[in-house]
mmCIF file of C-alpha atoms and ligand atoms in Angstrom:
data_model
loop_
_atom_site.group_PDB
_atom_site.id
_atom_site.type_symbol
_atom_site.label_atom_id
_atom_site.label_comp_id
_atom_site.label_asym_id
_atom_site.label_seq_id
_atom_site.Cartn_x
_atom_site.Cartn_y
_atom_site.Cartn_z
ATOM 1 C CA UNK A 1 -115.283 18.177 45.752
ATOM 2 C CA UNK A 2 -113.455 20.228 42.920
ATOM 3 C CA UNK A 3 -114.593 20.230 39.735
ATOM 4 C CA UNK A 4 -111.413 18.980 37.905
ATOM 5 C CA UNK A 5 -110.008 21.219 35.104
ATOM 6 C CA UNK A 6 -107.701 20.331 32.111
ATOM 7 C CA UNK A 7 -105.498 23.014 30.346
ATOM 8 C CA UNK A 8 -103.330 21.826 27.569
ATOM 9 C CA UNK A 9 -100.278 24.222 27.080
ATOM 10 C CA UNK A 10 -100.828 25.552 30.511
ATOM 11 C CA UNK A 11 -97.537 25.890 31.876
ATOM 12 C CA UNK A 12 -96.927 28.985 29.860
ATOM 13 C CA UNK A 13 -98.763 32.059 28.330
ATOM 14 C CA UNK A 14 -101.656 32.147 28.255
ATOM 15 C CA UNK A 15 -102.388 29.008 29.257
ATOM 16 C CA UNK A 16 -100.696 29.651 32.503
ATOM 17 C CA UNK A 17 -102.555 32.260 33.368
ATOM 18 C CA UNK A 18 -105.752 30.574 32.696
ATOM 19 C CA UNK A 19 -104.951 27.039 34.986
ATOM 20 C CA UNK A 20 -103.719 30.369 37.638
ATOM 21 C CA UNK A 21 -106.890 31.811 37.487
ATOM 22 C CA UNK A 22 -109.313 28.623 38.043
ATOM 23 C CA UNK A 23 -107.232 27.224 40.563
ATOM 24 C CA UNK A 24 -108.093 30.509 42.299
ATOM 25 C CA UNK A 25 -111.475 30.073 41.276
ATOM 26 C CA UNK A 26 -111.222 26.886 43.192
ATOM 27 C CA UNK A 27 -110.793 23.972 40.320
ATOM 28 C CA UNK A 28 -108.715 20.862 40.969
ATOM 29 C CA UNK A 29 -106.509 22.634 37.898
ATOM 30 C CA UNK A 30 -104.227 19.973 35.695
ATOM 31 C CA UNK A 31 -101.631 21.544 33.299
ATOM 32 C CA UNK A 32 -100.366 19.403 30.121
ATOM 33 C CA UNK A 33 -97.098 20.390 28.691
ATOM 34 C CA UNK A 34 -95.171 19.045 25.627
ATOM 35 C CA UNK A 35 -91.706 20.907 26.134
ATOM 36 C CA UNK A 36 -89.325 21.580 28.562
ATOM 37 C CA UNK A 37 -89.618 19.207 31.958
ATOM 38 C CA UNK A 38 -87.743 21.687 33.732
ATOM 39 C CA UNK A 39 -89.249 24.683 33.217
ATOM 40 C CA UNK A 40 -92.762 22.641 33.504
ATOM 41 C CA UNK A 41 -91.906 21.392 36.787
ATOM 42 C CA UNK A 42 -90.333 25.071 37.998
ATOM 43 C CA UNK A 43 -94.182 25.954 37.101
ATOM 44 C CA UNK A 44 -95.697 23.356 39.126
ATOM 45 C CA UNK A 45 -93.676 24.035 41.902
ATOM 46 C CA UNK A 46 -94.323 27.849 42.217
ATOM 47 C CA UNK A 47 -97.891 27.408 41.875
ATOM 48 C CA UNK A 48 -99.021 24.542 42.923
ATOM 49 C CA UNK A 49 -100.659 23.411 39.793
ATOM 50 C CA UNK A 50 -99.861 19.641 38.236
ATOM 51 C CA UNK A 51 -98.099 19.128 35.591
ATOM 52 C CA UNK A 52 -98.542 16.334 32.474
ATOM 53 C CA UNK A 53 -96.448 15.667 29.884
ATOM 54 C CA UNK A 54 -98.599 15.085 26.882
ATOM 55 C CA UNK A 55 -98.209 15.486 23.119
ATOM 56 C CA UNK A 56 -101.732 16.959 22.308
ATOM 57 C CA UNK A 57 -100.857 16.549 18.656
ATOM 58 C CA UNK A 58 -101.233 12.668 19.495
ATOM 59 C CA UNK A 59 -104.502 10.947 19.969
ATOM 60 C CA UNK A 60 -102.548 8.152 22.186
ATOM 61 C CA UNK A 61 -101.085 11.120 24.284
ATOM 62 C CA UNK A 62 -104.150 12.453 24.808
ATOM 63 C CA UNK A 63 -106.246 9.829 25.621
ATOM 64 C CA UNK A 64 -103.229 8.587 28.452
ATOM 65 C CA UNK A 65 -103.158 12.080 29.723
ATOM 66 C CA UNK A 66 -107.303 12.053 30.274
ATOM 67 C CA UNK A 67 -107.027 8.320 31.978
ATOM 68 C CA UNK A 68 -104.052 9.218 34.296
ATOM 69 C CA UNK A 69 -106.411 12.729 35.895
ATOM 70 C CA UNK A 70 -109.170 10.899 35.660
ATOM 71 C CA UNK A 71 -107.463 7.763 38.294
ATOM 72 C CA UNK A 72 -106.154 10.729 40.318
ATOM 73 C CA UNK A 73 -109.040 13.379 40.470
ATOM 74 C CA UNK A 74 -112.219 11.583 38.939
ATOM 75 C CA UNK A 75 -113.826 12.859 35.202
ATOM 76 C CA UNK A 76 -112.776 16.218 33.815
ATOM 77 C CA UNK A 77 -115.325 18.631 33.624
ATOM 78 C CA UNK A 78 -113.612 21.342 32.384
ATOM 79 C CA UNK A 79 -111.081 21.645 29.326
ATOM 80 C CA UNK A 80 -109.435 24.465 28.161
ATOM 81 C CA UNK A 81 -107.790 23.742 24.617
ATOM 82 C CA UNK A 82 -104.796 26.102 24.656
ATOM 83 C CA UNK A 83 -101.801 24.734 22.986
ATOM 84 C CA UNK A 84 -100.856 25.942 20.068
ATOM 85 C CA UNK A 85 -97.779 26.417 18.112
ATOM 86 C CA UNK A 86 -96.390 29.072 14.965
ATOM 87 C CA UNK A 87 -94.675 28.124 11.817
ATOM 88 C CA UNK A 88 -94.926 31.494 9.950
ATOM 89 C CA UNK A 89 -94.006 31.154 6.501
ATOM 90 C CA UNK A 90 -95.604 32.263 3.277
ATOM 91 C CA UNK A 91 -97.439 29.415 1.661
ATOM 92 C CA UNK A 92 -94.972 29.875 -1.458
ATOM 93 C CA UNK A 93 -92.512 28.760 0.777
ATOM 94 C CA UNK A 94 -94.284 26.357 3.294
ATOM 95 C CA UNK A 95 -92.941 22.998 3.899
ATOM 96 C CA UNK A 96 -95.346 20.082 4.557
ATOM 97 C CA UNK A 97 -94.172 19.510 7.633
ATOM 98 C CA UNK A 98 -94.453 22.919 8.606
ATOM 99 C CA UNK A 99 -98.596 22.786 7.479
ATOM 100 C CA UNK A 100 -99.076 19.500 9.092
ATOM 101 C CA UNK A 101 -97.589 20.039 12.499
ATOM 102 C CA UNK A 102 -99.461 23.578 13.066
ATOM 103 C CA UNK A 103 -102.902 21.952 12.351
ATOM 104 C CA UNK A 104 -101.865 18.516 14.199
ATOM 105 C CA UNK A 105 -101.265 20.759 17.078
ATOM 106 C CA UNK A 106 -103.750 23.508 17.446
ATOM 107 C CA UNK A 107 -106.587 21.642 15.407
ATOM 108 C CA UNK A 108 -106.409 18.010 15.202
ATOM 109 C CA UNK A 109 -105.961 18.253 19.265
ATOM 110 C CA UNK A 110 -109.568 19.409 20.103
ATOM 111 C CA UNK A 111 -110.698 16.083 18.852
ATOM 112 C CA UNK A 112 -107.500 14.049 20.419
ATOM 113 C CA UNK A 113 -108.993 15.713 23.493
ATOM 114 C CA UNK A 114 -112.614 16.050 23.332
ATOM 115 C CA UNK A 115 -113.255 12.776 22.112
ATOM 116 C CA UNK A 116 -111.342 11.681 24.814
ATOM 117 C CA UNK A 117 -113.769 13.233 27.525
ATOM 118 C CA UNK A 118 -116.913 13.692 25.707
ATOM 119 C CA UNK A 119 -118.597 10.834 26.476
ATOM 120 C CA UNK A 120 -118.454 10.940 30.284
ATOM 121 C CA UNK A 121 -119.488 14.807 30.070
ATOM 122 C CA UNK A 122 -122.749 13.953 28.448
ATOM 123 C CA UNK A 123 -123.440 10.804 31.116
ATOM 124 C CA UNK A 124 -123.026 13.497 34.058
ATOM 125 C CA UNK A 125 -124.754 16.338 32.133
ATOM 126 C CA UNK A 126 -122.431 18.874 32.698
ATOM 127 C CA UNK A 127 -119.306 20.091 30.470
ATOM 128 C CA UNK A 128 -117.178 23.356 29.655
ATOM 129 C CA UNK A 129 -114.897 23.101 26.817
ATOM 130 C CA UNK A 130 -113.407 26.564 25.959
ATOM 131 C CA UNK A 131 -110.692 26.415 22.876
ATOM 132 C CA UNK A 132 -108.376 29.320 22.321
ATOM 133 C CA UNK A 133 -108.693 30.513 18.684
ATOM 134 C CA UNK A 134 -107.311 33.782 17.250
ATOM 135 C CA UNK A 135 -107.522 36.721 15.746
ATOM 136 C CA UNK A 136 -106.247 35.689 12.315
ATOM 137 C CA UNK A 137 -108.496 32.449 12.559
ATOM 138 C CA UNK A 138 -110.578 35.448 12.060
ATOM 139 C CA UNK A 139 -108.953 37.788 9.502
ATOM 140 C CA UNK A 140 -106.259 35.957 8.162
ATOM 141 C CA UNK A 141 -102.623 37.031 8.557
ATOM 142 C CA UNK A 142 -99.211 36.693 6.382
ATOM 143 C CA UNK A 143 -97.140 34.118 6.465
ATOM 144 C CA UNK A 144 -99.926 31.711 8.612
ATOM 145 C CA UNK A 145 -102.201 30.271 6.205
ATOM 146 C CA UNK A 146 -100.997 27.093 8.476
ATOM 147 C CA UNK A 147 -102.301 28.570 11.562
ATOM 148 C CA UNK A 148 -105.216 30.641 10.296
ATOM 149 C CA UNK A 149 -106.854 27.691 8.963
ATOM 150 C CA UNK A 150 -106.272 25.937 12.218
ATOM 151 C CA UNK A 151 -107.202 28.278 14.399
ATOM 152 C CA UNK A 152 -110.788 28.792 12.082
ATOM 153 C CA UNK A 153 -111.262 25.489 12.399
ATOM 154 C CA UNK A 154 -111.550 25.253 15.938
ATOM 155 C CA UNK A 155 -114.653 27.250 15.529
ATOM 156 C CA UNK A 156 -116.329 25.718 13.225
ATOM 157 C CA UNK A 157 -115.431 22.702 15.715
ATOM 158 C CA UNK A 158 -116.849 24.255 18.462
ATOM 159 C CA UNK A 159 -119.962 25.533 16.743
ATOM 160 C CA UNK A 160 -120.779 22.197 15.982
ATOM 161 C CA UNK A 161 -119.268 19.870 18.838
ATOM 162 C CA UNK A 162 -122.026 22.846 21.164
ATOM 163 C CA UNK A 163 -125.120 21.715 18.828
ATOM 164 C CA UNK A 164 -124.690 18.403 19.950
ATOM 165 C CA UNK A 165 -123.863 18.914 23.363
ATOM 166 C CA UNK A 166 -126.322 21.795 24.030
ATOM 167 C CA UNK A 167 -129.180 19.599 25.505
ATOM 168 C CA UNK A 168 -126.524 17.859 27.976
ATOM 169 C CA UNK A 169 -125.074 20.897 30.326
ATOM 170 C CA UNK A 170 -122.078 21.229 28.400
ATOM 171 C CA UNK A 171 -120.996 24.394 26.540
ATOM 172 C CA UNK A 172 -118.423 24.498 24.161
ATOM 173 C CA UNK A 173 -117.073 27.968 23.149
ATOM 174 C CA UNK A 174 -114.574 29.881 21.607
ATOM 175 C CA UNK A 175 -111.928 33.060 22.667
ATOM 176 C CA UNK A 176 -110.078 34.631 19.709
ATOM 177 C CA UNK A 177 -107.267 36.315 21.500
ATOM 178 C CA UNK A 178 -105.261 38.882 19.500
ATOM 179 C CA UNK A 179 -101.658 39.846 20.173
ATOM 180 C CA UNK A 180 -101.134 38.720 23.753
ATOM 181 C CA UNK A 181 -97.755 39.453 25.199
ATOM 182 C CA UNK A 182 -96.595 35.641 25.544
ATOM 183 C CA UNK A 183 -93.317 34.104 24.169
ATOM 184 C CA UNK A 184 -95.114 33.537 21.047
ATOM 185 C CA UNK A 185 -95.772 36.781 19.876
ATOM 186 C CA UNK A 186 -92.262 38.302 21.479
ATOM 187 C CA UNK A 187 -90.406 35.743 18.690
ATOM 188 C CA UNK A 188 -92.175 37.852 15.962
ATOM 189 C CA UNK A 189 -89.288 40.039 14.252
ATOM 190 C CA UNK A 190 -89.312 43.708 16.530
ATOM 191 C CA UNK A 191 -90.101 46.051 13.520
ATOM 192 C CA UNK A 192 -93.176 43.526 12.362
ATOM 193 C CA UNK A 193 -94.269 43.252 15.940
ATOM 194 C CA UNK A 194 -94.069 47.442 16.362
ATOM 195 C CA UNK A 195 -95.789 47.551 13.231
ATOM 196 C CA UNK A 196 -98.905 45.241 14.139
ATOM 197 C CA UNK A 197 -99.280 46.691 17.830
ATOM 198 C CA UNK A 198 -99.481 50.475 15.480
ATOM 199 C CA UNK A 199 -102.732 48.384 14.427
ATOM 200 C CA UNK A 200 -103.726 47.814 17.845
ATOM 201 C CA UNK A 201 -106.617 50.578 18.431
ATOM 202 C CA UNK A 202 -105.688 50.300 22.646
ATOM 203 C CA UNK A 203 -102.237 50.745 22.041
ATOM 204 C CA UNK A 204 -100.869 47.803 23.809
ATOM 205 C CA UNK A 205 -100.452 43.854 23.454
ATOM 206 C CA UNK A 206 -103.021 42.251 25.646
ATOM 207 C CA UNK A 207 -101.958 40.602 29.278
ATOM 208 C CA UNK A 208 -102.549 36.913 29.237
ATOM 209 C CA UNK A 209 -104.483 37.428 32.762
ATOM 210 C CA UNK A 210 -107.171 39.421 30.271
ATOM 211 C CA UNK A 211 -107.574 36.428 28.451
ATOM 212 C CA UNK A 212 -107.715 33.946 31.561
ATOM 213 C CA UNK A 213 -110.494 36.249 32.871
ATOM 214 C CA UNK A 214 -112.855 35.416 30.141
ATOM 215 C CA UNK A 215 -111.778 31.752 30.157
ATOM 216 C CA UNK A 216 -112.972 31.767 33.902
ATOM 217 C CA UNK A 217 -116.246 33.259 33.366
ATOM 218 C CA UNK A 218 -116.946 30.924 30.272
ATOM 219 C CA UNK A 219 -116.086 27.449 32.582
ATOM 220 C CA UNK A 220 -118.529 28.649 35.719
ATOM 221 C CA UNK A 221 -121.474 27.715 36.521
ATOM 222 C CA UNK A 222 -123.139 30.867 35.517
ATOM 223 C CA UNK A 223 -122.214 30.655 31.945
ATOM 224 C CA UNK A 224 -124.601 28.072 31.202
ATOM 225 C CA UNK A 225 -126.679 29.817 28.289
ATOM 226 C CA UNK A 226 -123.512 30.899 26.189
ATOM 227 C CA UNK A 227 -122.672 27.955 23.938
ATOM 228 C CA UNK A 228 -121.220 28.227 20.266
ATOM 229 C CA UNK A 229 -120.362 31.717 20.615
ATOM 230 C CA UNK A 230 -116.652 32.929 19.624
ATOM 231 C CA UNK A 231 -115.177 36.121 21.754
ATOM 232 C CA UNK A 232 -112.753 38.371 20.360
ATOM 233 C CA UNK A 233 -109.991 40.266 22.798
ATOM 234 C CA UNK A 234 -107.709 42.186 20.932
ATOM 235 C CA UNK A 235 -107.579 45.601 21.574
ATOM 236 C CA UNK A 236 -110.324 46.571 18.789
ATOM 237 C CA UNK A 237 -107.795 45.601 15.730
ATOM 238 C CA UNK A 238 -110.094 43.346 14.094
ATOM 239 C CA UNK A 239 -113.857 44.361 14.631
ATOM 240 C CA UNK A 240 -116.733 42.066 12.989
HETATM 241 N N1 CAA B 301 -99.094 42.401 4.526
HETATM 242 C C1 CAA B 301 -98.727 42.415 3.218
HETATM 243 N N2 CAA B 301 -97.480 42.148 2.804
HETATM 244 C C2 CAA B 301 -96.570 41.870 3.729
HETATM 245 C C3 CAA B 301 -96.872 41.823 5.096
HETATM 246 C C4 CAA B 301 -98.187 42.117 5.483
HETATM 247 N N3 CAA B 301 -98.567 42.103 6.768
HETATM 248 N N4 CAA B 301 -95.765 41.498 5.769
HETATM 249 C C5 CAA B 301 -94.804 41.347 4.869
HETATM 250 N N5 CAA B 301 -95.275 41.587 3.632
HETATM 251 C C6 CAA B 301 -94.551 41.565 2.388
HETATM 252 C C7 CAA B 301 -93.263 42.357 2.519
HETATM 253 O O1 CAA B 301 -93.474 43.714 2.297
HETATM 254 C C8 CAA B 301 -92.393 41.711 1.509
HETATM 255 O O2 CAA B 301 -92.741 42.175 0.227
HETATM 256 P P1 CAA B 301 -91.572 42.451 -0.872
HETATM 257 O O3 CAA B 301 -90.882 41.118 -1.042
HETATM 258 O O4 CAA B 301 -92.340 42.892 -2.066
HETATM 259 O O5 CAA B 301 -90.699 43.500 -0.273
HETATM 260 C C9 CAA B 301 -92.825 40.261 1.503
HETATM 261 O O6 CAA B 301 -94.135 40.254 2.093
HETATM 262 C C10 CAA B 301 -91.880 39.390 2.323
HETATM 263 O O7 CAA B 301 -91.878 39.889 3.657
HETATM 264 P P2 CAA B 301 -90.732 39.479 4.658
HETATM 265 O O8 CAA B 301 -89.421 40.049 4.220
HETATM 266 O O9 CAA B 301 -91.193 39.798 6.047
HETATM 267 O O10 CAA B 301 -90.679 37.907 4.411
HETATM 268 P P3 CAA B 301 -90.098 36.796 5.308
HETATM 269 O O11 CAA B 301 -90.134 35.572 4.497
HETATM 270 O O12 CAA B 301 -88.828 37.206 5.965
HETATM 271 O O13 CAA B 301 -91.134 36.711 6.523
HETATM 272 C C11 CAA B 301 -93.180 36.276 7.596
HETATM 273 C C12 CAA B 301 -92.476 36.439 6.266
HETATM 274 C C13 CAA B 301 -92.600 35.071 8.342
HETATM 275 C C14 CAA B 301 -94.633 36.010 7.302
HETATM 276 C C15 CAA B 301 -92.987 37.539 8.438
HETATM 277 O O14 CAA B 301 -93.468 38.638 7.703
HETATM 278 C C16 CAA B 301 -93.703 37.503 9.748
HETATM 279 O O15 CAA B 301 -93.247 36.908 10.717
HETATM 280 N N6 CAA B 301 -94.885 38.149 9.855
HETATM 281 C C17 CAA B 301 -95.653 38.175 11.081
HETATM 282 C C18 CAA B 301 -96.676 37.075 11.035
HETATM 283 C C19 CAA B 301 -97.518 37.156 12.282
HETATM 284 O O16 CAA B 301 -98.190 38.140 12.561
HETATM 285 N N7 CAA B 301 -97.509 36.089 13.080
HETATM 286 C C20 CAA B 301 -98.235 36.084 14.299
HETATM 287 C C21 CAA B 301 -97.507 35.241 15.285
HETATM 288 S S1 CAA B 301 -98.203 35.387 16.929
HETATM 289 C C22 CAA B 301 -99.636 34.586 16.810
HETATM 290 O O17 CAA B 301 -99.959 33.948 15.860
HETATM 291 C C23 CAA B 301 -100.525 34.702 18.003
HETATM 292 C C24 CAA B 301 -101.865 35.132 17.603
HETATM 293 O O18 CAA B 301 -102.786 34.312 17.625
HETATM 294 C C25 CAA B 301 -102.113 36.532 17.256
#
């Protein structure tokens, strides 16, 4: 049987191209989406790949989400934390609710989610957890001290959440993607966004399909011995 794979955010972006890329690899591949029905079903319809309405910035959500694949497909072996959101806004100007929801989404959902599976990936002995990070989780960036923070938290998160799941089969590990050409990055203002791909040593914002390749290798079988470690794609802009 399939090993059964859970992408959150994976009807779009990168996300997409990662639940495209293990269903190919052969994973029983389950999208969750928070947005537009429409556009989430038009995904699951051209590809194939199921689609879940979930709120991963809700522990509720997430834990529903987890028991409805779980009746259908049996326990989730594979997650891939992926959804994120932007608020850019200097901190000067930064409303609460503008802090909160950025780290409700792309932080406080690895533990909505991973606590929700956890405990059934360390009774089989086997897990792969990969979280999407970023760049300026790494370096820091203008106007997202919101999502920085969040997305350096997730690997501190991981690093830890891999120490005590090293001795079961399960790996937990990071990918710090940099500027990926996804819906996110095309809402960034064109003369900021020309300027930050000038910073871009390869010239280019990266394909989401160069993100989903890592994603795939990380989940297999073979990756086994990388756990805790955090990869950075991003065209050489931010080297550590
Ligand atoms: N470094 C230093 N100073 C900067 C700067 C930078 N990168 N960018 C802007 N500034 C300065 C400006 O020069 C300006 O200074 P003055 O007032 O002295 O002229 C001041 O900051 C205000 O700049 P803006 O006019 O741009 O201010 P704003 O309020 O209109 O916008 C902002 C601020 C929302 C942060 C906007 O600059 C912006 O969108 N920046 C891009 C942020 C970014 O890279 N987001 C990534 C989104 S994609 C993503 O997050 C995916 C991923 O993982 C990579």
């Amino acid at each position: 049987m399939s090993k059964v794979a859970l992408i959150t955010g994976g009807t779009r972006g990168i996300g997409a191209a990662i639940a495209n890329k293990l269903k190919t690899d052969g994973f029983r591949v389950v999208s969750t989406y928070v947005g537009k029905d429409e556009s989430a079903q038009a995904y699951s319809k051209q590809t194939g790949i199921e689609v879940i309405k979930s709120d991963v910035s809700y522990f509720e959500s997430c834990k529903a989400a987890v028991a409805e694949v779980e009746k259908k497909y049996g326990e989730i072996e594979i997650v891939v934390n992926n959804a994120g959101i932007t608020k850019d806004r200097f901190l000067h100007k930064m409303s609460p609710e503008e802090w909160n929801s950025v780290i409700n989404t792309n932080l406080n959902s690895l533990f909505n989610i991973c606590r929700n599976v956890i405990e059934k990936m360390r009774a089989k002995g086997f897990g792969r957890i990969v979280s999407i990070s970023s760049i300026n989780g790494l370096k820091g960036q203008v106007g997202q001290t919101n999502y920085s923070a969040a997305k350096a938290g997730i690997i501190g998160f991981s690093k830890a959440l891999a120490l005590e799941n090293a001795n079961k089969g399960i790996t937990v590990n990071v990918i710090a993607p940099g500027y990926v050409g996804t819906d996110m990055v095309k809402k960034i203002d064109p003369t900021i966004l020309k300027g930050i791909v000038g910073q871009i040593p390869v010239g280019r914002l990266a394909e989401p399909e160069e993100i989903a390749a890592l994603a795939s290798y990380l989940v297999s079988d073979k990756a086994g011995f990388i756990t805790g470690a955090t990869f950075s794609i991003n065209g050489g802009q931010y080297m550590q």
